[in-house]
Amino acid sequence: MNSKMKEKSGAVLDMSPTSTVEGGVEDIYGEDRATEDQLITPWTFAVSSGYNLLRDPRYNKGLAFTEKERDVHYLRGLLPPAVIPQELQEKRLMQSLRRYEVPLNKYVALMELEERNERLFYKLLIDNVEELLPIVYTPTVGEACQTYGSIFKRPQGLYISLKEKGRILEVLKNWPERKIQVIVVTDGERILGLGDLSCQGMGIPVGKLALYTALGGVRPSACLPITIDVGTNNEQLLKDEFYIGLRQKRATGKEYYDFLDEFMKAVKQNYGEKVLVQYEDFANHNAFELLAKYGTTHLVFNDDIQGTAAVVLAGLVASLKLLGGSLADHTFLFFGAGEAGTGIAELIALAISKKTNAPVEEARKNIWLVDSKGLIVNARKESLQAHKKPWAHEHEPVNNLLDTVKAIKPAAIIGTSGVGQTFTKEVIEAMASINKRPLIMALSNPTAQSECTAEEAYTWSEGRAVFASGSPFPPVEYNNKLHIPSQANNCYIFPGFGFGLVMAGAIRVHNDMLLAASEALASQVTEEHYGKGMIYPPFGNIRKISAHIAANVAAKAYELSVATRLPQPADLVKYAESCMYTPNYRSYR
């Protein structure tokens, strides 16, 4: 028996259940646009009635089952007599969560909720995004990964280890869902700023995909978290009796790349051309090579390189309202030359190139990078890694950040080093002496690795800094003025970006799509936000922001002829909003 879906006014296309946002993937039960009054017959699909219905997180409604549903589905006696709607369940759970003083306890409680009542979990996350985002994502998810072996209760994704070499396709088929749209995969070698956590890095794909659903509207059943376990070089984990991964040194070289190649081929074979594979927390020496190798054959996206670049570029574009001028008028200095730093730098250069019609090579001259050995200059070119060489400019060697700031005189310093407290008082004061409104972006995560705090940036610059960070900081009052720190958080970009790719049925990612996503995000910053020193909009509007980003990305996919979902909707923003997954409970027959 098929679900009946009421007509929605304002929808651009009249979408049947077999013509949904997935771009051709059938969604019989209408999860993309499910509403409270949509009638569902759960047992015809995956769930029997009675006790099993209460144990299936996708269909369980807890005490929200009506009197009629309790009779029809043999739930009498299995629940207390009270009927409590979803809104009241949400209120009770938020009160319970707020009683926890330790963030990790909140994280565990939320993961347990997801395992027993999926829709209530997403309802909670969507309605309380600013409060819960630091729990399911940075910074608490880092602590969760460090202790993942101890808090592990049940698998939330696929673990593909070297034991499965030659059988990866078979392992993918073990996952119960066949119609996957987004895969987030990590090998755990560089989890946030915490290093090699290998198998325990699963918290990152799980958290990212929770945000794909809550913030971007991709239905949860279409999301697949994967951890590639090729061993670990973390001696502490290898000696930990609770470690859940392979107890061997990390595979490298040909063995590693052959294994990843088998994985990528198996993904395409099992899920098709339009499944998005998002790389997370791969080490620099693998991240660039994997992106370059599979960017021309698969729909792949590296959030650490490309997502970070897009969100930082959006902040820079928005900050021009406070700094004045254009991107091409300013000099930018990066402290950190890894995958995040060089990825951001390249996208800034591309944006400058597009605006000025100058070659990208010329635009790069506005951008300088400092690594662990000092300023990257031509004299060091022969010893540099490949991803650093384009940033070697003509200049005498400079060994430290303070002297570099004084020599280069940048409008902005952007920290991607993963080393905390490196934007010292002297560095901030030097920036403030050069610029009326110095832009300070301390982007390293988690909080302990942040290059400086918001309070330090505002105090040392006498309240003139425009500040953004990777981890959240509370508002700061300085000279009787309240400053609201901005968070240059990747979850501004990747949920809407991925949703736009899915919405258009895109088959490849292009840099122009990243520029489109940045422009959409920057356009959401209002005069009210600027008045508070903000260069990013508040997270409370994230679903609206994601819809605009998805629409911009999809429009660019159609323009570049890499979209397969035809015809193109007339109003992509309305179309995106109409297609977003909603977590409201559904009524059962």
Coordinates of C-alpha atoms in Angstrom, one line a residue:
M1 CA 0.0 0.0 0.0
N2 CA 1.6 3.3 -1.1
S3 CA 1.7 6.4 1.0
K4 CA -0.5 9.3 0.0
M5 CA 1.2 12.7 -0.1
K6 CA -0.8 15.9 0.1
E7 CA -0.1 18.6 -2.5
K8 CA 2.3 21.3 -1.2
S9 CA 1.7 24.8 -2.5
G10 CA 4.7 26.6 -3.7
A11 CA 6.5 23.5 -4.9
V12 CA 8.2 24.2 -8.2
L13 CA 7.8 20.7 -9.6
D14 CA 5.0 18.3 -9.0
M15 CA 7.1 15.5 -7.7
S16 CA 5.7 12.0 -7.5
P17 CA 7.1 9.5 -4.9
T18 CA 9.3 8.1 -7.6
S19 CA 10.6 11.5 -8.7
T20 CA 12.3 13.0 -5.6
V21 CA 15.3 15.0 -4.7
E22 CA 17.5 12.0 -5.0
G23 CA 17.6 12.4 -8.7
G24 CA 15.9 9.2 -9.8
V25 CA 16.2 7.1 -6.6
E26 CA 12.8 5.9 -5.6
D27 CA 11.6 7.0 -2.1
I28 CA 8.3 5.1 -1.7
Y29 CA 7.6 6.4 1.8
G30 CA 8.2 10.1 1.1
E31 CA 10.9 10.6 3.8
D32 CA 12.1 13.7 2.1
R33 CA 8.9 15.6 2.7
A34 CA 7.1 13.6 5.3
T35 CA 4.6 15.4 7.5
E36 CA 2.6 14.6 10.6
D37 CA -0.6 13.9 8.7
Q38 CA 1.0 11.6 6.1
L39 CA -0.3 8.1 6.5
I40 CA 2.3 5.3 6.7
T41 CA 2.1 1.6 6.8
P42 CA 5.4 0.7 8.4
W43 CA 5.1 -3.1 8.5
T44 CA 4.8 -3.4 4.7
F45 CA 8.3 -2.1 4.4
A46 CA 10.6 -3.0 7.3
V47 CA 8.9 -3.2 10.6
S48 CA 6.5 -5.6 12.3
S49 CA 4.0 -4.3 14.9
G50 CA 4.1 -4.5 18.7
Y51 CA 7.4 -4.7 20.5
N52 CA 9.6 -4.7 17.4
L53 CA 8.0 -1.4 16.3
L54 CA 9.2 0.2 19.6
R55 CA 12.7 -1.1 18.9
D56 CA 13.0 0.3 15.4
P57 CA 14.5 3.9 15.6
R58 CA 13.1 5.0 12.3
Y59 CA 9.5 4.3 13.1
N60 CA 9.4 4.5 16.9
K61 CA 7.5 7.4 18.3
G62 CA 7.7 6.5 22.0
L63 CA 4.7 7.9 23.9
A64 CA 3.5 9.8 20.9
F65 CA 1.6 6.7 19.5
T66 CA -2.1 7.6 19.5
E67 CA -4.8 5.5 21.2
K68 CA -5.8 4.2 17.7
E69 CA -2.2 3.4 16.7
R70 CA -1.7 1.5 20.0
D71 CA -4.7 -0.7 19.2
V72 CA -3.9 -1.3 15.5
H73 CA -0.2 -2.0 16.1
Y74 CA -0.5 -4.2 19.3
L75 CA 1.1 -1.7 21.6
R76 CA -1.4 -1.9 24.4
G77 CA 0.5 -2.6 27.6
L78 CA 3.9 -2.0 26.0
L79 CA 3.7 1.7 26.8
P80 CA 2.5 3.8 29.8
P81 CA -1.1 5.1 29.2
A82 CA -0.1 8.7 28.6
V83 CA 0.0 10.1 25.0
I84 CA 2.7 12.7 24.8
P85 CA 3.3 14.6 21.5
Q86 CA 6.7 15.1 19.9
E87 CA 7.0 18.7 21.1
L88 CA 6.6 17.7 24.7
Q89 CA 9.0 14.8 24.3
E90 CA 11.5 17.3 22.9
K91 CA 11.0 19.7 25.9
R92 CA 11.5 16.9 28.4
L93 CA 14.7 15.6 26.7
M94 CA 16.2 19.1 26.5
Q95 CA 15.6 19.5 30.2
S96 CA 17.3 16.2 30.8
L97 CA 20.3 17.1 28.6
R98 CA 20.8 20.4 30.3
R99 CA 21.3 18.6 33.7
Y100 CA 24.5 17.1 32.4
E101 CA 27.5 19.2 33.2
V102 CA 30.0 17.1 31.2
P103 CA 29.6 17.6 27.4
L104 CA 30.7 14.0 26.7
N105 CA 27.7 12.8 28.7
K106 CA 25.4 14.9 26.6
Y107 CA 27.1 13.4 23.5
V108 CA 26.4 9.9 24.7
A109 CA 22.8 10.7 25.6
L110 CA 22.2 12.1 22.1
M111 CA 23.7 9.1 20.4
E112 CA 21.5 6.8 22.5
L113 CA 18.5 8.9 21.5
E114 CA 19.4 8.5 17.8
E115 CA 19.6 4.7 18.3
R116 CA 16.1 4.5 19.7
N117 CA 14.1 7.4 18.1
E118 CA 15.6 8.8 14.9
R119 CA 13.0 11.5 14.2
L120 CA 13.0 12.8 17.8
F121 CA 16.8 13.1 17.6
Y122 CA 16.7 15.2 14.5
K123 CA 13.8 17.3 15.8
L124 CA 15.9 18.0 18.8
L125 CA 19.0 18.9 16.8
I126 CA 17.1 21.1 14.3
D127 CA 15.2 23.1 16.9
N128 CA 18.2 23.6 19.2
V129 CA 21.0 23.7 16.7
E130 CA 23.1 26.5 18.3
E131 CA 23.0 24.7 21.7
L132 CA 23.6 21.2 20.4
L133 CA 26.0 21.7 17.5
P134 CA 29.1 21.9 19.9
I135 CA 28.0 18.5 21.3
V136 CA 27.5 16.5 18.1
Y137 CA 30.3 18.3 16.3
T138 CA 33.3 20.4 17.3
P139 CA 34.6 20.4 20.0
T140 CA 32.9 17.5 21.9
V141 CA 33.1 15.0 19.0
G142 CA 36.9 15.2 19.3
E143 CA 36.7 14.0 22.9
A144 CA 34.2 11.3 21.9
C145 CA 36.7 10.0 19.3
Q146 CA 39.5 9.9 21.8
T147 CA 37.3 7.7 24.1
Y148 CA 35.3 5.9 21.3
G149 CA 36.4 2.5 22.4
S150 CA 35.1 3.0 25.9
I151 CA 31.8 4.5 24.9
F152 CA 31.1 2.2 21.9
K153 CA 27.8 0.4 22.2
R154 CA 26.6 -0.4 18.7
P155 CA 27.9 0.2 15.2
Q156 CA 26.6 3.4 13.5
G157 CA 28.2 2.8 10.2
L158 CA 30.5 0.5 8.2
Y159 CA 34.0 -0.5 9.4
I160 CA 36.1 -1.6 6.4
S161 CA 39.5 -2.9 7.5
L162 CA 42.4 -4.6 5.7
K163 CA 40.8 -7.9 6.7
E164 CA 38.2 -7.2 4.0
K165 CA 40.7 -6.6 1.2
G166 CA 39.3 -8.1 -2.0
R167 CA 35.8 -8.2 -0.4
I168 CA 34.9 -4.5 0.0
L169 CA 32.0 -4.7 -2.4
E170 CA 30.6 -7.6 -0.4
V171 CA 31.0 -5.5 2.8
L172 CA 29.1 -2.6 1.2
K173 CA 26.3 -4.9 0.4
N174 CA 26.0 -5.8 4.1
W175 CA 24.7 -2.3 4.8
P176 CA 20.8 -2.6 4.9
E177 CA 20.2 0.6 2.8
R178 CA 20.6 0.3 -0.9
K179 CA 19.8 3.8 -2.0
I180 CA 22.7 5.8 -0.6
Q181 CA 23.3 9.4 -1.6
V182 CA 26.1 10.6 0.6
I183 CA 29.0 8.7 2.1
V184 CA 31.3 10.4 4.6
V185 CA 34.5 8.3 5.0
T186 CA 37.7 8.7 7.1
D187 CA 40.8 6.6 7.6
G188 CA 41.2 8.3 11.0
E189 CA 44.8 9.4 10.5
R190 CA 44.3 13.1 11.3
I191 CA 41.2 13.5 13.4
L192 CA 40.7 17.3 14.0
G193 CA 43.9 18.4 15.8
L194 CA 44.2 15.1 17.7
G195 CA 46.2 13.0 15.4
D196 CA 45.9 9.4 14.4
L197 CA 42.8 7.8 16.1
S198 CA 42.2 5.4 13.2
C199 CA 39.1 3.3 13.8
Q200 CA 38.0 5.5 16.7
G201 CA 37.6 8.3 14.2
M202 CA 34.1 7.0 13.3
G203 CA 32.6 9.8 15.4
I204 CA 33.5 12.2 12.7
P205 CA 31.5 10.6 9.8
V206 CA 28.6 9.9 12.2
G207 CA 28.6 13.5 13.3
K208 CA 29.0 14.9 9.8
L209 CA 26.1 12.9 8.5
A210 CA 23.8 13.9 11.4
L211 CA 24.5 17.4 10.3
Y212 CA 23.8 16.6 6.6
T213 CA 20.3 15.6 7.7
A214 CA 19.6 18.2 10.4
L215 CA 21.2 21.2 8.6
G216 CA 21.1 20.2 4.9
G217 CA 17.9 18.1 4.7
V218 CA 19.4 14.9 3.3
R219 CA 17.3 12.0 4.6
P220 CA 19.1 9.9 7.2
S221 CA 18.5 6.6 5.4
A222 CA 20.4 7.9 2.4
C223 CA 23.6 8.6 4.5
L224 CA 26.4 6.1 5.2
P225 CA 29.3 6.7 7.6
I226 CA 32.4 4.6 6.8
T227 CA 35.7 4.2 8.5
I228 CA 38.6 2.7 6.6
D229 CA 40.9 0.9 9.1
V230 CA 44.4 0.3 7.8
G231 CA 46.0 0.2 11.2
T232 CA 47.3 3.0 13.5
N233 CA 50.7 4.4 14.5
N234 CA 49.2 5.6 17.8
E235 CA 51.1 3.5 20.4
Q236 CA 48.6 4.5 23.1
L237 CA 45.7 3.0 21.2
L238 CA 47.6 -0.1 20.3
K239 CA 48.2 -0.7 24.0
D240 CA 44.6 0.2 25.0
E241 CA 42.6 -2.9 25.9
F242 CA 39.4 -1.2 24.8
Y243 CA 40.7 -0.2 21.4
I244 CA 38.2 -1.4 18.7
G245 CA 40.4 -1.3 15.6
L246 CA 43.2 -3.3 13.9
R247 CA 46.2 -3.7 16.2
Q248 CA 48.9 -3.1 13.6
K249 CA 51.0 -0.3 12.2
R250 CA 49.3 1.8 9.6
A251 CA 49.6 0.5 6.0
T252 CA 51.2 2.9 3.6
G253 CA 52.3 3.2 -0.1
K254 CA 51.0 0.7 -2.6
E255 CA 49.1 -1.4 -0.1
Y256 CA 47.2 1.7 1.1
Y257 CA 46.4 3.1 -2.3
D258 CA 45.4 -0.3 -3.7
F259 CA 43.0 -0.7 -0.8
L260 CA 41.5 2.8 -1.3
D261 CA 41.2 2.1 -5.0
E262 CA 39.2 -1.1 -4.4
F263 CA 37.0 0.9 -2.0
M264 CA 36.3 3.7 -4.6
K265 CA 35.5 1.3 -7.4
A266 CA 33.2 -0.8 -5.1
V267 CA 31.3 2.4 -4.1
K268 CA 30.6 3.3 -7.7
Q269 CA 29.7 -0.2 -8.6
N270 CA 27.3 -0.6 -5.6
Y271 CA 25.7 2.9 -5.5
G272 CA 26.2 4.4 -8.9
E273 CA 27.7 7.5 -10.4
K274 CA 25.8 10.1 -8.4
V275 CA 26.7 9.0 -4.8
L276 CA 28.8 11.8 -3.1
V277 CA 31.9 10.6 -1.3
Q278 CA 33.1 13.1 1.3
Y279 CA 36.7 12.6 2.6
E280 CA 37.2 13.5 6.2
D281 CA 40.4 13.8 8.3
F282 CA 42.8 12.1 5.9
A283 CA 46.5 13.1 6.5
N284 CA 47.9 15.7 4.1
H285 CA 50.1 13.2 2.2
N286 CA 47.0 11.2 1.2
A287 CA 44.3 13.8 1.1
F288 CA 45.6 15.8 -1.9
E289 CA 46.4 12.7 -3.9
L290 CA 43.0 11.1 -3.3
L291 CA 41.2 14.2 -4.2
A292 CA 43.2 14.7 -7.4
K293 CA 43.0 11.0 -8.4
Y294 CA 39.2 10.5 -8.0
G295 CA 38.0 14.1 -8.6
T296 CA 37.8 13.3 -12.4
T297 CA 36.2 9.9 -12.0
H298 CA 33.9 10.2 -9.0
L299 CA 31.7 12.7 -7.2
V300 CA 34.1 13.4 -4.4
F301 CA 34.6 16.3 -2.0
N302 CA 37.2 16.9 0.8
D303 CA 35.7 18.9 3.5
D304 CA 39.0 19.7 5.1
I305 CA 40.4 21.1 1.9
Q306 CA 37.3 22.4 -0.1
G307 CA 34.7 22.8 2.6
T308 CA 37.0 24.8 4.9
A309 CA 38.1 26.9 1.9
A310 CA 34.5 27.7 0.9
V311 CA 33.5 28.8 4.4
V312 CA 36.6 30.9 5.0
L313 CA 36.2 32.6 1.6
A314 CA 32.6 33.4 2.5
G315 CA 33.9 35.0 5.7
L316 CA 36.5 37.0 3.8
V317 CA 33.9 38.2 1.2
A318 CA 31.5 39.2 4.0
S319 CA 34.3 41.0 6.0
L320 CA 34.9 43.4 3.1
K321 CA 31.9 45.3 4.3
L322 CA 33.9 46.1 7.5
L323 CA 37.4 46.2 6.0
G324 CA 36.6 48.0 2.8
G325 CA 37.9 47.3 -0.7
S326 CA 37.9 44.1 -2.7
L327 CA 39.7 40.8 -2.2
A328 CA 42.3 41.8 -4.7
D329 CA 43.1 45.0 -2.6
H330 CA 44.2 43.0 0.4
T331 CA 47.1 40.7 1.4
F332 CA 46.3 37.5 3.3
L333 CA 48.7 35.6 5.6
F334 CA 48.2 32.0 6.5
F335 CA 49.8 30.4 9.6
G336 CA 49.7 26.7 8.6
A337 CA 50.3 25.3 5.1
G338 CA 48.6 21.9 5.3
E339 CA 45.5 20.8 3.4
A340 CA 43.2 23.4 5.1
G341 CA 45.6 26.3 4.6
T342 CA 46.6 25.6 1.0
G343 CA 43.0 24.7 0.1
I344 CA 41.7 28.0 1.4
A345 CA 44.5 29.9 -0.3
E346 CA 43.8 28.3 -3.6
L347 CA 40.1 29.2 -3.5
I348 CA 40.8 32.8 -2.5
A349 CA 43.2 33.0 -5.5
L350 CA 40.6 31.5 -7.8
A351 CA 38.0 34.0 -6.5
I352 CA 40.4 37.0 -7.1
S353 CA 41.2 35.6 -10.6
K354 CA 37.5 35.4 -11.5
K355 CA 36.8 39.0 -10.3
T356 CA 39.9 40.6 -11.9
N357 CA 40.3 38.4 -15.0
A358 CA 43.9 37.9 -13.9
P359 CA 45.7 34.5 -14.1
V360 CA 45.4 32.5 -10.9
E361 CA 49.2 32.6 -10.7
E362 CA 49.1 36.4 -10.5
A363 CA 46.3 36.2 -7.9
R364 CA 48.4 33.9 -5.7
K365 CA 50.8 36.8 -5.1
N366 CA 48.3 38.4 -2.7
I367 CA 48.6 35.3 -0.4
W368 CA 51.5 34.2 1.8
L369 CA 51.9 31.1 3.9
V370 CA 54.0 30.3 7.0
D371 CA 54.7 26.7 7.9
S372 CA 56.8 25.2 10.7
K373 CA 60.0 26.4 9.1
G374 CA 58.9 30.0 8.5
L375 CA 57.6 32.0 5.5
I376 CA 57.4 30.0 2.3
V377 CA 59.7 31.7 -0.2
N378 CA 61.4 30.9 -3.4
A379 CA 64.7 30.0 -1.7
R380 CA 62.9 27.0 -0.1
K381 CA 61.2 25.8 -3.2
E382 CA 63.3 22.7 -3.9
S383 CA 62.6 21.3 -0.4
L384 CA 58.8 22.0 -0.3
Q385 CA 56.0 19.5 -0.7
A386 CA 54.1 19.8 -4.0
H387 CA 51.0 21.5 -2.4
K388 CA 53.2 24.3 -1.0
K389 CA 55.3 25.1 -4.1
P390 CA 52.7 27.4 -5.7
W391 CA 52.9 29.7 -2.6
A392 CA 56.7 30.2 -2.7
H393 CA 57.1 33.9 -3.5
E394 CA 60.1 36.1 -3.9
H395 CA 61.1 37.4 -0.4
E396 CA 64.0 37.0 2.0
P397 CA 63.5 34.2 4.5
V398 CA 61.6 35.0 7.7
N399 CA 61.6 32.5 10.6
N400 CA 58.7 33.5 12.8
L401 CA 55.1 34.8 12.5
L402 CA 55.6 38.1 14.2
D403 CA 58.4 39.2 11.9
T404 CA 56.4 37.9 8.9
V405 CA 53.4 40.1 9.9
K406 CA 55.6 43.1 10.2
A407 CA 57.2 42.3 6.8
I408 CA 54.1 41.3 4.8
K409 CA 51.6 43.7 6.4
P410 CA 48.6 41.5 5.8
A411 CA 44.9 42.6 6.3
A412 CA 44.1 39.2 7.7
I413 CA 45.9 36.4 9.5
I414 CA 44.3 33.0 9.1
G415 CA 45.4 30.2 11.5
T416 CA 45.2 26.6 10.2
S417 CA 48.2 25.3 12.1
G418 CA 46.6 23.1 14.7
V419 CA 48.9 24.7 17.2
G420 CA 47.3 26.7 20.0
Q421 CA 48.2 30.1 21.4
T422 CA 50.4 31.1 18.4
F423 CA 48.6 34.4 17.7
T424 CA 50.3 36.1 20.6
K425 CA 49.7 39.5 22.1
E426 CA 52.6 40.9 20.0
V427 CA 51.2 39.4 16.8
I428 CA 47.7 40.8 17.4
E429 CA 49.1 44.2 18.4
A430 CA 51.2 44.2 15.2
M431 CA 48.1 43.5 13.1
A432 CA 46.2 46.3 14.9
S433 CA 49.0 48.8 14.2
I434 CA 48.9 47.9 10.5
N435 CA 45.1 47.8 10.0
K436 CA 42.1 49.9 11.3
R437 CA 40.1 46.6 11.4
P438 CA 42.5 43.7 11.5
L439 CA 40.9 40.4 10.5
I440 CA 41.9 37.6 12.9
M441 CA 40.7 34.0 11.9
A442 CA 41.9 31.5 14.5
L443 CA 40.5 28.4 12.8
S444 CA 42.2 25.4 14.4
N445 CA 40.1 22.8 16.3
P446 CA 39.4 21.8 18.9
T447 CA 39.3 24.8 21.3
A448 CA 42.7 24.0 22.9
Q449 CA 44.3 24.2 19.5
S450 CA 42.8 27.6 18.6
E451 CA 45.5 30.1 17.7
C452 CA 44.0 32.6 20.2
T453 CA 40.7 33.2 22.0
A454 CA 38.1 35.8 21.0
E455 CA 38.7 37.7 24.3
E456 CA 42.4 37.9 23.5
A457 CA 41.8 39.1 19.9
Y458 CA 39.4 41.9 21.0
T459 CA 41.4 42.9 24.0
W460 CA 44.8 43.0 22.3
S461 CA 43.4 45.0 19.3
E462 CA 41.6 47.4 21.6
G463 CA 38.2 46.1 20.3
R464 CA 39.0 46.7 16.6
A465 CA 39.5 43.1 15.5
V466 CA 37.1 41.3 13.2
F467 CA 37.3 37.8 14.7
A468 CA 36.3 34.3 13.6
S469 CA 37.3 31.0 15.0
G470 CA 36.9 27.3 14.2
S471 CA 35.6 26.4 17.7
P472 CA 32.8 28.5 19.3
F473 CA 33.6 31.3 21.8
P474 CA 31.2 33.2 24.0
P475 CA 30.5 36.9 23.4
V476 CA 33.0 39.4 24.7
E477 CA 32.3 42.8 26.2
Y478 CA 35.1 45.4 25.7
N479 CA 34.8 49.1 26.4
N480 CA 31.0 48.7 27.1
K481 CA 30.5 47.2 23.6
L482 CA 29.4 43.6 23.1
H483 CA 31.4 41.7 20.4
I484 CA 29.8 38.5 18.9
P485 CA 32.6 36.2 17.7
S486 CA 31.9 34.5 14.4
Q487 CA 32.5 30.8 14.0
A488 CA 34.0 29.8 10.6
N489 CA 32.4 26.4 10.9
N490 CA 32.4 23.9 8.0
C491 CA 28.8 23.0 8.7
Y492 CA 27.8 26.3 7.2
I493 CA 28.9 24.9 3.9
F494 CA 29.0 21.1 3.5
P495 CA 25.4 20.2 4.3
G496 CA 24.0 22.7 1.8
F497 CA 26.8 22.0 -0.7
G498 CA 26.2 18.2 -0.6
F499 CA 22.4 18.7 -0.7
G500 CA 22.8 20.9 -3.8
L501 CA 24.8 18.1 -5.5
V502 CA 22.2 15.5 -4.7
M503 CA 19.4 17.8 -5.7
A504 CA 20.9 18.3 -9.2
G505 CA 22.0 14.7 -9.6
A506 CA 25.5 16.1 -10.1
I507 CA 28.3 13.7 -11.3
R508 CA 31.4 15.8 -10.6
V509 CA 32.5 18.6 -8.2
H510 CA 33.9 21.8 -9.8
N511 CA 35.7 24.7 -8.0
D512 CA 33.0 27.1 -9.5
M513 CA 30.5 25.2 -7.2
L514 CA 32.6 26.1 -4.2
L515 CA 32.7 29.7 -5.2
A516 CA 28.9 29.6 -5.7
A517 CA 28.5 28.2 -2.2
S518 CA 30.7 30.9 -0.7
E519 CA 28.8 33.6 -2.4
A520 CA 25.5 32.2 -1.1
L521 CA 26.7 32.1 2.5
A522 CA 28.2 35.6 2.4
S523 CA 25.0 37.0 1.1
Q524 CA 23.1 35.8 4.2
V525 CA 25.1 38.2 6.5
T526 CA 22.9 41.3 7.2
E527 CA 23.6 44.8 8.4
E528 CA 22.4 43.8 11.9
H529 CA 25.1 41.1 11.9
Y530 CA 27.8 43.5 10.8
G531 CA 26.8 45.8 13.6
K532 CA 27.8 43.1 16.1
G533 CA 31.1 42.4 14.3
M534 CA 29.8 39.2 12.8
I535 CA 30.9 37.9 9.4
Y536 CA 28.7 34.8 9.4
P537 CA 25.0 34.6 10.0
P538 CA 23.7 32.9 13.1
F539 CA 23.3 29.2 13.1
G540 CA 19.6 29.5 14.1
N541 CA 18.9 30.1 10.4
I542 CA 21.0 27.3 9.1
R543 CA 18.3 25.4 7.2
K544 CA 17.4 28.5 5.3
I545 CA 21.1 29.2 4.6
S546 CA 21.6 25.6 3.4
A547 CA 18.7 25.9 1.0
H548 CA 20.3 29.0 -0.6
I549 CA 23.7 27.3 -0.8
A550 CA 22.1 24.2 -2.3
A551 CA 20.3 26.3 -4.9
N552 CA 23.5 28.1 -5.9
V553 CA 25.4 24.9 -6.1
A554 CA 22.7 23.2 -8.1
A555 CA 22.4 26.2 -10.5
K556 CA 26.1 26.0 -11.1
A557 CA 25.9 22.2 -11.8
Y558 CA 23.2 22.9 -14.4
E559 CA 25.3 25.7 -15.9
L560 CA 28.4 23.4 -16.1
S561 CA 26.3 20.6 -17.6
V562 CA 27.1 18.1 -14.9
A563 CA 23.6 17.9 -13.5
T564 CA 21.5 14.8 -14.5
R565 CA 18.2 15.7 -12.9
L566 CA 16.1 17.3 -15.6
P567 CA 14.4 19.5 -16.2
Q568 CA 15.9 22.2 -14.0
P569 CA 13.4 23.5 -11.5
A570 CA 12.3 27.1 -12.1
D571 CA 13.0 28.3 -8.5
L572 CA 15.8 26.3 -7.0
V573 CA 15.5 27.8 -3.5
K574 CA 11.9 26.9 -3.2
Y575 CA 12.6 23.5 -4.6
A576 CA 15.4 22.9 -2.1
E577 CA 13.1 23.9 0.8
S578 CA 10.3 21.6 -0.5
C579 CA 12.7 18.6 -0.7
M580 CA 14.4 18.9 2.7
Y581 CA 13.8 16.0 5.1
T582 CA 11.6 17.0 8.1
P583 CA 11.7 15.0 11.3
N584 CA 8.0 15.4 12.3
Y585 CA 6.3 12.1 13.4
R586 CA 4.1 10.5 10.9
S587 CA 0.7 9.0 11.4
Y588 CA 0.4 5.2 11.0
R589 CA -2.6 3.3 9.7

